[in-house]
């Protein structure tokens, strides 16, 4: 797994220059989310980056067909570990604070920060030529949604590949067991398969398991229980 370097924090402004530093932190966080493989690492990186951009701790919720996860900059956490107002905002959008959302085809991402992005902060951003905090948060959340979607697709492809490998392995095992029965009883292929199939149905055992037992023990299909 590729481990990208940590992205610059707000304390690096003096090195990068304030306008450049903000843009660099956004870009680096987005790059990290693309490179990371683990969903927890992606969410943790996003929570830290959104919190850095908006000047307060951020809480994330990522929902897919397989997952409904919450995370802070410290990692994935159970909902009970979050403040009541954070849970309410991430669940139904109610309560104080700033709620951001980004939706992709396979994932919905929400971010909550318990701060008020008022006029004073917007004016300060304009004076220093820094991007608006809410816009930065939205861009980062969109990057998170795309990164999570990629993770979901990769995981789905891996599961599909595993299922295909298992199907091919089952095909090989059944064929091998049929070969044993053909040789032993001098029967043809469909008759050998019928012996395996009947044993599977009679004993409520998967065909693959019947074939494995015939191969491993040399027993007849009906005797493998």
CSV table of C-alpha atoms in Angstrom, one decimal:
chain,number,residue,atom,x,y,z
A,1,UNK,CA,0.0,0.0,0.0
A,2,UNK,CA,1.3,3.4,-0.9
A,3,UNK,CA,1.7,5.7,2.2
A,4,UNK,CA,1.7,9.3,1.1
A,5,UNK,CA,3.4,12.0,3.2
A,6,UNK,CA,1.3,13.9,5.7
A,7,UNK,CA,-0.4,17.0,4.2
A,8,UNK,CA,0.7,20.4,5.4
A,9,UNK,CA,-1.2,21.9,8.4
A,10,UNK,CA,-2.2,25.4,9.1
A,11,UNK,CA,1.1,25.9,11.0
A,12,UNK,CA,3.0,25.6,7.7
A,13,UNK,CA,1.6,28.9,6.4
A,14,UNK,CA,4.7,30.7,7.4
A,15,UNK,CA,6.7,28.4,5.2
A,16,UNK,CA,4.5,28.2,2.1
A,17,UNK,CA,2.9,31.7,2.3
A,18,UNK,CA,-0.7,32.0,3.4
A,19,UNK,CA,-2.5,32.0,0.1
A,20,UNK,CA,-0.3,29.3,-1.3
A,21,UNK,CA,-0.5,27.3,2.0
A,22,UNK,CA,-4.3,27.0,1.9
A,23,UNK,CA,-4.3,25.8,-1.7
A,24,UNK,CA,-1.4,23.4,-1.0
A,25,UNK,CA,-3.2,21.9,2.0
A,26,UNK,CA,-6.4,21.3,-0.1
A,27,UNK,CA,-4.5,19.8,-3.0
A,28,UNK,CA,-2.3,17.6,-0.8
A,29,UNK,CA,-5.3,16.3,1.2
A,30,UNK,CA,-7.1,15.4,-2.1
A,31,UNK,CA,-4.0,13.6,-3.4
A,32,UNK,CA,-3.8,11.6,-0.2
A,33,UNK,CA,-7.4,10.5,-0.4
A,34,UNK,CA,-6.8,9.3,-3.9
A,35,UNK,CA,-3.7,7.3,-2.9
A,36,UNK,CA,-5.0,5.7,0.3
A,37,UNK,CA,-6.5,2.2,0.1
A,38,UNK,CA,-8.3,1.8,3.4
A,39,UNK,CA,-11.6,3.5,3.9
A,40,UNK,CA,-10.8,4.5,7.5
A,41,UNK,CA,-7.6,6.2,6.4
A,42,UNK,CA,-9.5,8.1,3.7
A,43,UNK,CA,-12.1,9.3,6.1
A,44,UNK,CA,-9.6,10.3,8.8
A,45,UNK,CA,-7.6,12.3,6.2
A,46,UNK,CA,-10.7,14.1,5.0
A,47,UNK,CA,-11.9,14.9,8.6
A,48,UNK,CA,-8.5,16.4,9.4
A,49,UNK,CA,-8.4,18.5,6.2
A,50,UNK,CA,-12.0,19.8,6.5
A,51,UNK,CA,-11.4,20.7,10.1
A,52,UNK,CA,-8.2,22.4,9.2
A,53,UNK,CA,-9.9,24.4,6.5
A,54,UNK,CA,-12.9,25.4,8.6
A,55,UNK,CA,-11.0,26.1,11.8
A,56,UNK,CA,-12.7,23.6,14.0
A,57,UNK,CA,-13.0,19.8,14.5
A,58,UNK,CA,-15.0,18.2,11.7
A,59,UNK,CA,-17.1,15.0,12.0
A,60,UNK,CA,-17.9,12.9,8.9
A,61,UNK,CA,-20.5,10.4,8.0
A,62,UNK,CA,-20.0,8.2,4.9
A,63,UNK,CA,-22.9,6.0,3.7
A,64,UNK,CA,-22.7,3.3,1.1
A,65,UNK,CA,-24.7,0.1,0.4
A,66,UNK,CA,-22.3,-1.7,2.7
A,67,UNK,CA,-21.2,0.9,5.2
A,68,UNK,CA,-22.6,3.7,7.5
A,69,UNK,CA,-19.5,5.1,9.2
A,70,UNK,CA,-18.6,8.1,11.3
A,71,UNK,CA,-15.1,9.6,11.6
A,72,UNK,CA,-13.1,12.4,13.2
A,73,UNK,CA,-9.5,13.3,12.6
A,74,UNK,CA,-8.7,10.6,15.1
A,75,UNK,CA,-10.3,7.8,13.2
A,76,UNK,CA,-13.6,6.0,12.7
A,77,UNK,CA,-15.8,6.2,15.8
A,78,UNK,CA,-19.2,4.8,16.9
A,79,UNK,CA,-22.1,7.4,16.7
A,80,UNK,CA,-22.5,7.3,20.5
A,81,UNK,CA,-19.0,8.8,20.8
A,82,UNK,CA,-20.1,12.0,19.0
A,83,UNK,CA,-21.8,15.1,20.4
A,84,UNK,CA,-25.6,15.0,20.3
A,85,UNK,CA,-25.7,18.0,17.9
A,86,UNK,CA,-23.2,16.3,15.6
A,87,UNK,CA,-25.3,13.1,15.4
A,88,UNK,CA,-28.5,15.1,14.8
A,89,UNK,CA,-26.9,17.1,12.0
A,90,UNK,CA,-25.3,14.1,10.3
A,91,UNK,CA,-28.6,12.1,10.5
A,92,UNK,CA,-31.2,14.7,9.5
A,93,UNK,CA,-29.5,18.0,8.9
A,94,UNK,CA,-30.9,19.6,12.1
A,95,UNK,CA,-29.2,21.8,14.7
A,96,UNK,CA,-26.5,24.4,14.8
A,97,UNK,CA,-23.1,24.4,13.0
A,98,UNK,CA,-22.2,23.9,9.4
A,99,UNK,CA,-23.3,20.9,7.5
A,100,UNK,CA,-21.8,20.0,4.1
A,101,UNK,CA,-22.9,17.2,1.8
A,102,UNK,CA,-21.5,15.5,-1.4
A,103,UNK,CA,-23.2,12.7,-3.2
A,104,UNK,CA,-21.7,10.3,-5.8
A,105,UNK,CA,-23.3,7.4,-7.5
A,106,UNK,CA,-22.5,4.9,-4.8
A,107,UNK,CA,-21.8,7.0,-1.8
A,108,UNK,CA,-23.2,9.9,0.3
A,109,UNK,CA,-20.8,12.0,2.4
A,110,UNK,CA,-21.7,14.5,5.1
A,111,UNK,CA,-19.4,16.7,7.2
A,112,UNK,CA,-20.4,18.7,10.3
A,113,UNK,CA,-18.4,21.4,12.0
A,114,UNK,CA,-19.8,23.1,15.1
A,115,UNK,CA,-18.8,26.7,14.1
A,116,UNK,CA,-20.5,29.7,12.6
A,117,UNK,CA,-18.9,30.9,9.3
A,118,UNK,CA,-20.1,34.5,9.8
A,119,UNK,CA,-19.4,37.7,8.0
A,120,UNK,CA,-16.2,38.5,10.0
A,121,UNK,CA,-14.6,35.2,8.9
A,122,UNK,CA,-15.6,35.7,5.2
A,123,UNK,CA,-14.2,39.3,5.2
A,124,UNK,CA,-10.9,38.0,6.7
A,125,UNK,CA,-10.7,35.3,4.0
A,126,UNK,CA,-11.2,38.0,1.3
A,127,UNK,CA,-8.5,40.2,2.9
A,128,UNK,CA,-5.9,37.5,2.9
A,129,UNK,CA,-6.9,36.0,-0.5
A,130,UNK,CA,-7.7,32.7,1.2
A,131,UNK,CA,-10.5,30.6,-0.3
A,132,UNK,CA,-13.9,30.7,1.5
A,133,UNK,CA,-13.8,28.1,4.2
A,134,UNK,CA,-17.2,26.6,3.2
A,135,UNK,CA,-16.1,26.3,-0.4
A,136,UNK,CA,-12.9,24.6,0.7
A,137,UNK,CA,-14.9,22.2,2.9
A,138,UNK,CA,-17.2,21.4,0.0
A,139,UNK,CA,-14.2,20.7,-2.4
A,140,UNK,CA,-12.6,18.4,0.2
A,141,UNK,CA,-15.9,16.6,0.8
A,142,UNK,CA,-16.3,16.1,-2.9
A,143,UNK,CA,-12.8,14.6,-3.1
A,144,UNK,CA,-13.8,12.3,-0.2
A,145,UNK,CA,-16.9,11.1,-2.0
A,146,UNK,CA,-14.9,10.3,-5.1
A,147,UNK,CA,-12.2,8.5,-3.1
A,148,UNK,CA,-14.8,6.5,-1.2
A,149,UNK,CA,-16.6,5.6,-4.5
A,150,UNK,CA,-13.3,4.3,-5.9
A,151,UNK,CA,-12.7,2.3,-2.7
A,152,UNK,CA,-16.2,0.8,-3.0
A,153,UNK,CA,-15.7,-0.1,-6.7
A,154,UNK,CA,-12.3,-1.7,-6.0
A,155,UNK,CA,-13.8,-3.7,-3.2
A,156,UNK,CA,-16.7,-4.8,-5.4
A,157,UNK,CA,-14.3,-5.9,-8.1
A,158,UNK,CA,-12.2,-7.8,-5.6
A,159,UNK,CA,-15.4,-9.6,-4.3
A,160,UNK,CA,-16.4,-10.4,-7.9
A,161,UNK,CA,-12.9,-11.8,-8.6
A,162,UNK,CA,-13.1,-13.9,-5.5
A,163,UNK,CA,-16.5,-15.2,-6.4
A,164,UNK,CA,-15.2,-16.0,-9.9
A,165,UNK,CA,-12.2,-17.8,-8.5
A,166,UNK,CA,-14.4,-19.8,-6.2
A,167,UNK,CA,-16.8,-20.8,-9.0
A,168,UNK,CA,-13.8,-21.9,-11.1
A,169,UNK,CA,-12.5,-23.9,-8.2
A,170,UNK,CA,-15.9,-25.5,-7.7
A,171,UNK,CA,-16.0,-26.5,-11.4
A,172,UNK,CA,-12.5,-28.1,-11.0
A,173,UNK,CA,-13.5,-30.0,-7.9
A,174,UNK,CA,-16.7,-31.4,-9.4
A,175,UNK,CA,-14.9,-32.4,-12.6
A,176,UNK,CA,-12.3,-34.2,-10.6
A,177,UNK,CA,-14.9,-36.1,-8.5
A,178,UNK,CA,-16.7,-37.0,-11.6
A,179,UNK,CA,-13.5,-38.4,-13.0
A,180,UNK,CA,-13.1,-40.6,-10.0
A,181,UNK,CA,-16.6,-42.0,-10.3
A,182,UNK,CA,-16.3,-42.5,-14.0
A,183,UNK,CA,-13.2,-44.5,-13.5
A,184,UNK,CA,-14.5,-46.5,-10.6
A,185,UNK,CA,-18.0,-47.4,-12.0
A,186,UNK,CA,-17.3,-47.3,-15.7
A,187,UNK,CA,-20.1,-44.8,-16.2
A,188,UNK,CA,-20.4,-41.7,-18.4
A,189,UNK,CA,-20.1,-38.1,-17.3
A,190,UNK,CA,-23.7,-37.2,-16.9
A,191,UNK,CA,-24.3,-40.3,-14.7
A,192,UNK,CA,-21.3,-39.4,-12.5
A,193,UNK,CA,-22.7,-35.9,-12.1
A,194,UNK,CA,-26.1,-37.3,-11.3
A,195,UNK,CA,-24.6,-39.3,-8.4
A,196,UNK,CA,-23.0,-36.1,-7.0
A,197,UNK,CA,-26.2,-34.1,-7.5
A,198,UNK,CA,-28.4,-36.6,-5.7
A,199,UNK,CA,-26.1,-36.8,-2.8
A,200,UNK,CA,-26.1,-33.0,-2.5
A,201,UNK,CA,-29.9,-32.9,-2.6
A,202,UNK,CA,-30.5,-35.9,-0.3
A,203,UNK,CA,-28.1,-34.6,2.4
A,204,UNK,CA,-28.6,-30.9,1.9
A,205,UNK,CA,-24.9,-30.4,1.2
A,206,UNK,CA,-23.4,-28.1,-1.4
A,207,UNK,CA,-22.3,-29.9,-4.5
A,208,UNK,CA,-18.8,-28.5,-4.1
A,209,UNK,CA,-18.5,-30.0,-0.6
A,210,UNK,CA,-19.7,-33.5,-1.8
A,211,UNK,CA,-17.1,-33.4,-4.6
A,212,UNK,CA,-14.4,-32.4,-2.0
A,213,UNK,CA,-15.3,-35.3,0.3
A,214,UNK,CA,-15.3,-37.8,-2.6
A,215,UNK,CA,-11.8,-36.6,-3.6
A,216,UNK,CA,-10.4,-36.5,-0.1
A,217,UNK,CA,-11.9,-39.7,1.3
A,218,UNK,CA,-12.5,-41.8,-1.8
A,219,UNK,CA,-16.1,-42.5,-0.4
A,220,UNK,CA,-19.1,-42.8,-2.6
A,221,UNK,CA,-21.2,-39.6,-2.9
A,222,UNK,CA,-24.0,-41.0,-0.8
A,223,UNK,CA,-21.5,-41.9,2.0
A,224,UNK,CA,-19.8,-38.6,2.5
A,225,UNK,CA,-22.0,-37.2,5.3
